[in-house]
PDB file of C-alpha atoms in Angstrom:
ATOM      1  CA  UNK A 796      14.550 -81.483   8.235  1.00 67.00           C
ATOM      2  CA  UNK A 797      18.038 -80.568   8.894  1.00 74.00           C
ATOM      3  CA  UNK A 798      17.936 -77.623   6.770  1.00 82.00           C
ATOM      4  CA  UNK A 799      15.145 -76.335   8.982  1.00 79.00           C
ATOM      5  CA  UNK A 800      16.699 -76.946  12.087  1.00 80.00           C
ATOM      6  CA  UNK A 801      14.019 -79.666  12.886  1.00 78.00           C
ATOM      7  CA  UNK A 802      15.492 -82.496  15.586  1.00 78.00           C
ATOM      8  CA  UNK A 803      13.714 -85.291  16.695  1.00 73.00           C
ATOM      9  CA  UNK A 804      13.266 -83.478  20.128  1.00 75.00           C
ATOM     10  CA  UNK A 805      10.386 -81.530  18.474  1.00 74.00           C
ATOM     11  CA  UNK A 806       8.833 -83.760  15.858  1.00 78.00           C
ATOM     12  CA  UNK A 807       6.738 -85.790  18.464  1.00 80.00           C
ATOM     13  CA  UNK A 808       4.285 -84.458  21.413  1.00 82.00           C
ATOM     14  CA  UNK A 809       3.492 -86.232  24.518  1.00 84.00           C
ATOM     15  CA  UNK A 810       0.395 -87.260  24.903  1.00 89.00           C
ATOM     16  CA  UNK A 811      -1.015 -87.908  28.445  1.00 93.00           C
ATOM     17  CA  UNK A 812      -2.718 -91.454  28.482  1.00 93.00           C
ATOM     18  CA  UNK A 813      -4.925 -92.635  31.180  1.00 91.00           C
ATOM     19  CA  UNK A 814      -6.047 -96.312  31.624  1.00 87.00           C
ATOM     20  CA  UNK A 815      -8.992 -97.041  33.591  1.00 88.00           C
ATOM     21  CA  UNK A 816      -9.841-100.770  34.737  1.00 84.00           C
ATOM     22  CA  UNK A 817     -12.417-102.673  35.995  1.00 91.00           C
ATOM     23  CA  UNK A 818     -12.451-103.869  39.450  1.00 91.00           C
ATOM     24  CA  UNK A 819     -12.999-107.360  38.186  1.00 91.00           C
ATOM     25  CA  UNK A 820      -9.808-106.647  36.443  1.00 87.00           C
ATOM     26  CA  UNK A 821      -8.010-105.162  39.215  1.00 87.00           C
ATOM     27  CA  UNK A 822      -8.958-108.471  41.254  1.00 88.00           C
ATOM     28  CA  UNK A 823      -7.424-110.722  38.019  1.00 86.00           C
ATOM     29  CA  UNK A 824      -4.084-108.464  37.882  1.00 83.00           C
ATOM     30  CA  UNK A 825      -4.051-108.848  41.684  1.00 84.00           C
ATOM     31  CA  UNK A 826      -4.571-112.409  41.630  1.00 84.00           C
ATOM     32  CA  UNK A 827      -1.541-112.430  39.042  1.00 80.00           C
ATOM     33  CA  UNK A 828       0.427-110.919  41.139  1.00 78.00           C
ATOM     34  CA  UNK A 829       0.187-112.866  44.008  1.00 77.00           C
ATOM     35  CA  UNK A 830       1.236-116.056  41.817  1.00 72.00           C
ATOM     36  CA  UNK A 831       4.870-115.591  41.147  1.00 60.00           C
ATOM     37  CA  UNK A 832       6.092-119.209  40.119  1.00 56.00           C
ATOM     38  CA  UNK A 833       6.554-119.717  36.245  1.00 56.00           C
ATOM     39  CA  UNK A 834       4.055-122.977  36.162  1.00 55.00           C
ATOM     40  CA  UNK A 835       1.592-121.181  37.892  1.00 57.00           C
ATOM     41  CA  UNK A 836       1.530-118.879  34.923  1.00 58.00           C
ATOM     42  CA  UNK A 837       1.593-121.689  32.637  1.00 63.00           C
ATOM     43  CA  UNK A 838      -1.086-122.864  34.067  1.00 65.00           C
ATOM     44  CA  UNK A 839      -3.313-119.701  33.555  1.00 64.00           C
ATOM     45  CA  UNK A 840      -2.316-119.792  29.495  1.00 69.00           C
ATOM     46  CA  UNK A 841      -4.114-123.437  29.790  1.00 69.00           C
ATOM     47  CA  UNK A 842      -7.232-123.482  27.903  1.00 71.00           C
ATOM     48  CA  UNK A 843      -8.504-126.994  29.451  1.00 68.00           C
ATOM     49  CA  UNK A 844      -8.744-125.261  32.704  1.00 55.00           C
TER      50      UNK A 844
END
């Protein structure tokens, strides 16, 4: 690679990603959001609940 004058600059292309969610999962991230404390999210990880 260095003989050809190859840098990592040029070994990799971006590639545009788009992510597309549902709006029930739009309503869950929202819902995450809006709880901030750390036992709320605790609670979430809680398979009981």
């Amino acid at each position: 690679l260095k003989k050809a004058c190859i840098g990592y600059e040029h070994m990799f292309e971006e590639v545009p990603i788009v992510i597309k969610n549902s709006h029930l999962i739009n309503v869950l991230l929202l819902d995450l959001q809006e709880k901030s404390t750390v036992a709320d999210k605790h609670e979430l990880l809680n398979l009981s609940s």
